[in-house]
PDB file of C-alpha atoms and ligand atoms in Angstrom:
ATOM      1  CA  UNK U 259      48.459   1.101 -19.035  1.00  0.00           C
ATOM      2  CA  UNK U 260      52.735   1.173 -17.941  1.00  0.00           C
ATOM      3  CA  UNK U 261      54.292   3.962 -19.621  1.00  0.00           C
ATOM      4  CA  UNK U 262      54.694   2.630 -23.483  1.00  0.00           C
ATOM      5  CA  UNK U 263      57.436   4.502 -25.445  1.00  0.00           C
ATOM      6  CA  UNK U 264      56.929   3.685 -29.129  1.00  0.00           C
ATOM      7  CA  UNK U 265      58.192   5.108 -31.754  1.00  0.00           C
ATOM      8  CA  UNK U 266      58.112   5.665 -35.343  1.00  0.00           C
ATOM      9  CA  UNK U 267      61.232   4.909 -38.547  1.00  0.00           C
ATOM     10  CA  UNK U 268      60.934   5.644 -41.870  1.00  0.00           C
ATOM     11  CA  UNK U 269      63.752   6.819 -44.465  1.00  0.00           C
ATOM     12  CA  UNK U 270      62.880  10.835 -43.778  1.00  0.00           C
ATOM     13  CA  UNK U 271      60.863  11.473 -41.067  1.00  0.00           C
ATOM     14  CA  UNK U 272      58.503  13.738 -42.925  1.00  0.00           C
ATOM     15  CA  UNK U 273      56.071  11.826 -44.763  1.00  0.00           C
ATOM     16  CA  UNK U 274      55.290   7.932 -42.573  1.00  0.00           C
ATOM     17  CA  UNK U 275      56.193   8.107 -39.258  1.00  0.00           C
ATOM     18  CA  UNK U 276      54.779  11.547 -39.321  1.00  0.00           C
ATOM     19  CA  UNK U 277      51.502  10.318 -40.014  1.00  0.00           C
ATOM     20  CA  UNK U 278      51.937   7.110 -38.066  1.00  0.00           C
ATOM     21  CA  UNK U 279      53.099   9.264 -34.869  1.00  0.00           C
ATOM     22  CA  UNK U 280      49.558  11.412 -35.584  1.00  0.00           C
ATOM     23  CA  UNK U 281      47.794   8.529 -36.013  1.00  0.00           C
ATOM     24  CA  UNK U 282      48.676   6.847 -33.369  1.00  0.00           C
ATOM     25  CA  UNK U 283      48.775   9.558 -30.547  1.00  0.00           C
ATOM     26  CA  UNK U 284      44.637   9.147 -31.839  1.00  0.00           C
ATOM     27  CA  UNK U 285      43.859   6.200 -31.428  1.00  0.00           C
ATOM     28  CA  UNK U 286      45.966   6.518 -27.848  1.00  0.00           C
ATOM     29  CA  UNK U 287      43.867   9.592 -26.829  1.00  0.00           C
ATOM     30  CA  UNK U 288      40.141   8.482 -28.538  1.00  0.00           C
ATOM     31  CA  UNK U 289      40.822   5.400 -25.134  1.00  0.00           C
ATOM     32  CA  UNK U 290      42.310   7.854 -23.082  1.00  0.00           C
ATOM     33  CA  UNK U 291      45.644   6.592 -22.895  1.00  0.00           C
ATOM     34  CA  UNK U 292      47.868   9.763 -23.422  1.00  0.00           C
ATOM     35  CA  UNK U 293      49.475   9.275 -19.806  1.00  0.00           C
ATOM     36  CA  UNK U 294      50.474   6.154 -20.741  1.00  0.00           C
ATOM     37  CA  UNK U 295      52.833   6.734 -23.531  1.00  0.00           C
ATOM     38  CA  UNK U 296      55.161   8.847 -25.325  1.00  0.00           C
ATOM     39  CA  UNK U 297      54.881   8.068 -28.589  1.00  0.00           C
ATOM     40  CA  UNK U 298      58.190  10.122 -31.013  1.00  0.00           C
ATOM     41  CA  UNK U 299      58.746   9.787 -34.803  1.00  0.00           C
ATOM     42  CA  UNK U 300      61.992   9.148 -36.379  1.00  0.00           C
ATOM     43  CA  UNK U 301      63.941   9.423 -39.862  1.00  0.00           C
ATOM     44  CA  UNK U 302      67.011   7.141 -41.213  1.00  0.00           C
ATOM     45  CA  UNK U 303      68.832  10.169 -43.502  1.00  0.00           C
ATOM     46  CA  UNK U 304      69.133  13.850 -42.299  1.00  0.00           C
ATOM     47  CA  UNK U 305      68.640  15.139 -45.147  1.00  0.00           C
ATOM     48  CA  UNK U 306      65.008  16.567 -43.986  1.00  0.00           C
ATOM     49  CA  UNK U 307      66.266  17.565 -40.123  1.00  0.00           C
ATOM     50  CA  UNK U 308      63.988  20.947 -39.068  1.00  0.00           C
ATOM     51  CA  UNK U 309      61.235  20.792 -41.829  1.00  0.00           C
ATOM     52  CA  UNK U 310      57.469  20.311 -41.160  1.00  0.00           C
ATOM     53  CA  UNK U 311      56.440  16.943 -42.476  1.00  0.00           C
ATOM     54  CA  UNK U 312      55.516  17.478 -46.500  1.00  0.00           C
ATOM     55  CA  UNK U 313      52.667  19.054 -47.578  1.00  0.00           C
ATOM     56  CA  UNK U 314      50.869  16.165 -48.467  1.00  0.00           C
ATOM     57  CA  UNK U 315      51.020  13.716 -45.774  1.00  0.00           C
ATOM     58  CA  UNK U 316      49.574  17.038 -43.390  1.00  0.00           C
ATOM     59  CA  UNK U 317      46.398  17.407 -45.875  1.00  0.00           C
ATOM     60  CA  UNK U 318      45.933  13.922 -45.924  1.00  0.00           C
ATOM     61  CA  UNK U 319      46.332  13.241 -42.798  1.00  0.00           C
ATOM     62  CA  UNK U 320      44.103  16.333 -41.811  1.00  0.00           C
ATOM     63  CA  UNK U 321      41.769  14.767 -44.214  1.00  0.00           C
ATOM     64  CA  UNK U 322      41.302  12.214 -41.666  1.00  0.00           C
ATOM     65  CA  UNK U 323      40.869  14.633 -38.943  1.00  0.00           C
ATOM     66  CA  UNK U 324      44.766  14.445 -38.338  1.00  0.00           C
ATOM     67  CA  UNK U 325      46.526  17.560 -37.332  1.00  0.00           C
ATOM     68  CA  UNK U 326      50.799  16.599 -37.989  1.00  0.00           C
ATOM     69  CA  UNK U 327      51.652  20.348 -38.359  1.00  0.00           C
ATOM     70  CA  UNK U 328      53.795  20.824 -35.483  1.00  0.00           C
ATOM     71  CA  UNK U 329      55.852  17.826 -35.887  1.00  0.00           C
ATOM     72  CA  UNK U 330      59.366  18.598 -37.346  1.00  0.00           C
ATOM     73  CA  UNK U 331      61.609  16.406 -38.287  1.00  0.00           C
ATOM     74  CA  UNK U 332      65.008  14.782 -36.594  1.00  0.00           C
ATOM     75  CA  UNK U 333      67.120  11.845 -37.004  1.00  0.00           C
ATOM     76  CA  UNK U 334      67.670   8.624 -35.471  1.00  0.00           C
ATOM     77  CA  UNK U 335      70.583   8.944 -32.133  1.00  0.00           C
ATOM     78  CA  UNK U 336      71.908   6.397 -30.913  1.00  0.00           C
ATOM     79  CA  UNK U 337      70.263   6.874 -27.301  1.00  0.00           C
ATOM     80  CA  UNK U 338      66.680   6.075 -29.320  1.00  0.00           C
ATOM     81  CA  UNK U 339      68.009   1.939 -28.449  1.00  0.00           C
ATOM     82  CA  UNK U 340      67.739   2.939 -25.268  1.00  0.00           C
ATOM     83  CA  UNK U 341      64.910   5.536 -24.573  1.00  0.00           C
ATOM     84  CA  UNK U 342      62.222   3.300 -26.646  1.00  0.00           C
ATOM     85  CA  UNK U 343      60.704  -0.361 -25.863  1.00  0.00           C
ATOM     86  CA  UNK U 344      60.081  -0.255 -29.253  1.00  0.00           C
ATOM     87  CA  UNK U 345      60.598   0.801 -33.297  1.00  0.00           C
ATOM     88  CA  UNK U 346      58.887   0.170 -35.731  1.00  0.00           C
ATOM     89  CA  UNK U 347      60.039   0.483 -39.172  1.00  0.00           C
ATOM     90  CA  UNK U 348      58.063   1.765 -41.700  1.00  0.00           C
ATOM     91  CA  UNK U 349      59.081  -0.801 -44.161  1.00  0.00           C
ATOM     92  CA  UNK U 350      61.740  -2.899 -45.249  1.00  0.00           C
ATOM     93  CA  UNK U 351      64.858  -1.106 -45.721  1.00  0.00           C
ATOM     94  CA  UNK U 352      64.264   0.857 -42.722  1.00  0.00           C
ATOM     95  CA  UNK U 353      64.325  -2.510 -40.858  1.00  0.00           C
ATOM     96  CA  UNK U 354      67.328  -3.678 -42.527  1.00  0.00           C
ATOM     97  CA  UNK U 355      69.139  -0.704 -41.358  1.00  0.00           C
ATOM     98  CA  UNK U 356      68.076   0.335 -37.561  1.00  0.00           C
ATOM     99  CA  UNK U 357      68.254  -4.014 -37.214  1.00  0.00           C
ATOM    100  CA  UNK U 358      71.734  -3.029 -38.286  1.00  0.00           C
ATOM    101  CA  UNK U 359      72.403  -0.077 -36.981  1.00  0.00           C
ATOM    102  CA  UNK U 360      71.359  -1.085 -32.951  1.00  0.00           C
ATOM    103  CA  UNK U 361      72.921  -2.791 -30.325  1.00  0.00           C
ATOM    104  CA  UNK U 362      73.112  -6.232 -29.916  1.00  0.00           C
ATOM    105  CA  UNK U 363      71.075  -5.841 -26.133  1.00  0.00           C
ATOM    106  CA  UNK U 364      68.582  -3.562 -27.805  1.00  0.00           C
ATOM    107  CA  UNK U 365      67.187  -5.771 -31.963  1.00  0.00           C
ATOM    108  CA  UNK U 366      64.664  -6.467 -30.084  1.00  0.00           C
ATOM    109  CA  UNK U 367      62.445  -4.142 -29.961  1.00  0.00           C
ATOM    110  CA  UNK U 368      62.999  -3.120 -33.785  1.00  0.00           C
ATOM    111  CA  UNK U 369      59.601  -4.233 -34.955  1.00  0.00           C
ATOM    112  CA  UNK U 370      58.392  -4.069 -38.834  1.00  0.00           C
ATOM    113  CA  UNK U 371      54.865  -2.380 -37.921  1.00  0.00           C
ATOM    114  CA  UNK U 372      52.676  -3.614 -40.367  1.00  0.00           C
ATOM    115  CA  UNK U 373      53.065  -6.927 -38.263  1.00  0.00           C
ATOM    116  CA  UNK U 374      50.902  -4.720 -35.885  1.00  0.00           C
ATOM    117  CA  UNK U 375      48.014  -4.489 -39.709  1.00  0.00           C
ATOM    118  CA  UNK U 376      48.156  -9.126 -40.164  1.00  0.00           C
ATOM    119  CA  UNK U 377      45.287  -8.043 -42.769  1.00  0.00           C
ATOM    120  CA  UNK U 378      46.666  -6.029 -44.791  1.00  0.00           C
ATOM    121  CA  UNK U 379      48.665  -8.211 -47.330  1.00  0.00           C
ATOM    122  CA  UNK U 380      51.857  -6.395 -47.294  1.00  0.00           C
ATOM    123  CA  UNK U 381      55.144  -6.067 -44.818  1.00  0.00           C
ATOM    124  CA  UNK U 382      55.487  -2.647 -46.173  1.00  0.00           C
ATOM    125  CA  UNK U 383      54.206   0.799 -45.709  1.00  0.00           C
ATOM    126  CA  UNK U 384      54.924   2.303 -49.118  1.00  0.00           C
ATOM    127  CA  UNK U 385      57.828   5.326 -49.333  1.00  0.00           C
ATOM    128  CA  UNK U 386      54.615   7.726 -50.967  1.00  0.00           C
ATOM    129  CA  UNK U 387      57.535  10.690 -51.810  1.00  0.00           C
ATOM    130  CA  UNK U 388      58.364  10.075 -55.592  1.00  0.00           C
ATOM    131  CA  UNK U 389      54.063   9.941 -55.620  1.00  0.00           C
ATOM    132  CA  UNK U 390      50.631  11.242 -55.821  1.00  0.00           C
ATOM    133  CA  UNK U 391      48.557  12.346 -53.059  1.00  0.00           C
ATOM    134  CA  UNK U 392      47.068   8.618 -53.574  1.00  0.00           C
ATOM    135  CA  UNK U 393      49.757   7.400 -52.172  1.00  0.00           C
ATOM    136  CA  UNK U 394      50.009   9.127 -48.727  1.00  0.00           C
ATOM    137  CA  UNK U 395      46.034   8.391 -49.302  1.00  0.00           C
ATOM    138  CA  UNK U 396      46.939   4.433 -48.971  1.00  0.00           C
ATOM    139  CA  UNK U 397      50.276   4.548 -46.354  1.00  0.00           C
ATOM    140  CA  UNK U 398      47.514   6.693 -43.577  1.00  0.00           C
ATOM    141  CA  UNK U 399      44.896   3.507 -44.776  1.00  0.00           C
ATOM    142  CA  UNK U 400      47.795   1.317 -43.585  1.00  0.00           C
ATOM    143  CA  UNK U 401      48.518   2.356 -40.574  1.00  0.00           C
ATOM    144  CA  UNK U 402      45.237   3.249 -38.999  1.00  0.00           C
ATOM    145  CA  UNK U 403      45.312  -0.284 -39.379  1.00  0.00           C
ATOM    146  CA  UNK U 404      47.880  -1.591 -38.221  1.00  0.00           C
ATOM    147  CA  UNK U 405      47.551   1.961 -35.034  1.00  0.00           C
ATOM    148  CA  UNK U 406      44.657  -0.446 -34.297  1.00  0.00           C
ATOM    149  CA  UNK U 407      46.388  -3.697 -33.430  1.00  0.00           C
ATOM    150  CA  UNK U 408      49.602  -2.320 -31.627  1.00  0.00           C
ATOM    151  CA  UNK U 409      47.483  -0.377 -29.413  1.00  0.00           C
ATOM    152  CA  UNK U 410      45.416  -4.519 -28.640  1.00  0.00           C
ATOM    153  CA  UNK U 411      48.269  -5.770 -28.322  1.00  0.00           C
ATOM    154  CA  UNK U 412      50.002  -3.557 -26.097  1.00  0.00           C
ATOM    155  CA  UNK U 413      46.288  -3.471 -24.719  1.00  0.00           C
ATOM    156  CA  UNK U 414      46.948  -7.171 -24.586  1.00  0.00           C
ATOM    157  CA  UNK U 415      50.033  -8.250 -22.997  1.00  0.00           C
ATOM    158  CA  UNK U 416      49.011  -5.491 -20.566  1.00  0.00           C
ATOM    159  CA  UNK U 417      46.366  -7.687 -19.621  1.00  0.00           C
ATOM    160  CA  UNK U 418      48.448 -11.020 -19.325  1.00  0.00           C
ATOM    161  CA  UNK U 419      50.908  -9.306 -16.888  1.00  0.00           C
ATOM    162  CA  UNK U 420      48.539  -8.409 -14.666  1.00  0.00           C
ATOM    163  CA  UNK U 421      47.352 -11.876 -14.443  1.00  0.00           C
ATOM    164  CA  UNK U 422      50.548 -12.256 -14.166  1.00  0.00           C
ATOM    165  CA  UNK U 423      50.410 -10.435 -10.971  1.00  0.00           C
ATOM    166  CA  UNK U 424      53.121  -8.131 -12.629  1.00  0.00           C
TER     167      UNK U 424
HETATM  168  P1  4NP C   1      59.247   8.787 -45.750  1.00  0.00           P
HETATM  169  O1  4NP C   1      59.147   9.127 -47.129  1.00  0.00           O
HETATM  170  O2  4NP C   1      60.346   8.464 -45.525  1.00  0.00           O
HETATM  171  O3  4NP C   1      57.862   8.391 -45.510  1.00  0.00           O
HETATM  172  O4  4NP C   1      59.554  10.411 -45.143  1.00  0.00           O
HETATM  173  C1  4NP C   1      60.844  10.205 -47.888  1.00  0.00           C
HETATM  174  C2  4NP C   1      60.801  11.192 -47.445  1.00  0.00           C
HETATM  175  C3  4NP C   1      62.218  12.343 -48.725  1.00  0.00           C
HETATM  176  C4  4NP C   1      63.259  11.356 -49.299  1.00  0.00           C
HETATM  177  C5  4NP C   1      63.055   9.612 -49.095  1.00  0.00           C
HETATM  178  C6  4NP C   1      61.759   9.714 -48.490  1.00  0.00           C
HETATM  179  N1  4NP C   1      64.046  11.755 -49.558  1.00  0.00           N
HETATM  180  O5  4NP C   1      64.788  10.752 -50.418  1.00  0.00           O
HETATM  181  O6  4NP C   1      64.556  13.045 -49.982  1.00  0.00           O
END
């Protein structure tokens, strides 16, 4: 598989996008494809720069066997629009802000993450920050579905490219 550079984006980079980064890293590792990916996450806001993921996000991920404790929040920077092949927004608001900020030529790289979970019944991973533990669990359910859908989609594109001999 050709290298794919994926950036998960939410508001604070302490809840949803760190969980998405952790889940997608695991999905990719399970398929033995770690070396084919660059995976990162970032936030639109600057409030939590340098912080580890929210302890509730860490706990919810740990319950599913995923350790995200080593991550450190950072803010989206202009170079991200060049460095990554796909910038995946956790909700519609994140999507709108990213799209407005992106240089014209990078706009097509920005997608709602839940486009890859068409059966989820929603386009948004709801922000769990101001709620309880169940919000983190629900977010993880959506994220896991989209993470599998994303890998399947990329693998499908790869097959088409290989068939074309590209
Ligand atoms: P996230 O959640 O975007 O999933 O990381 C949030 C974290 C912090 C804030 C908002 C959302 N905040 O307002 O500080």
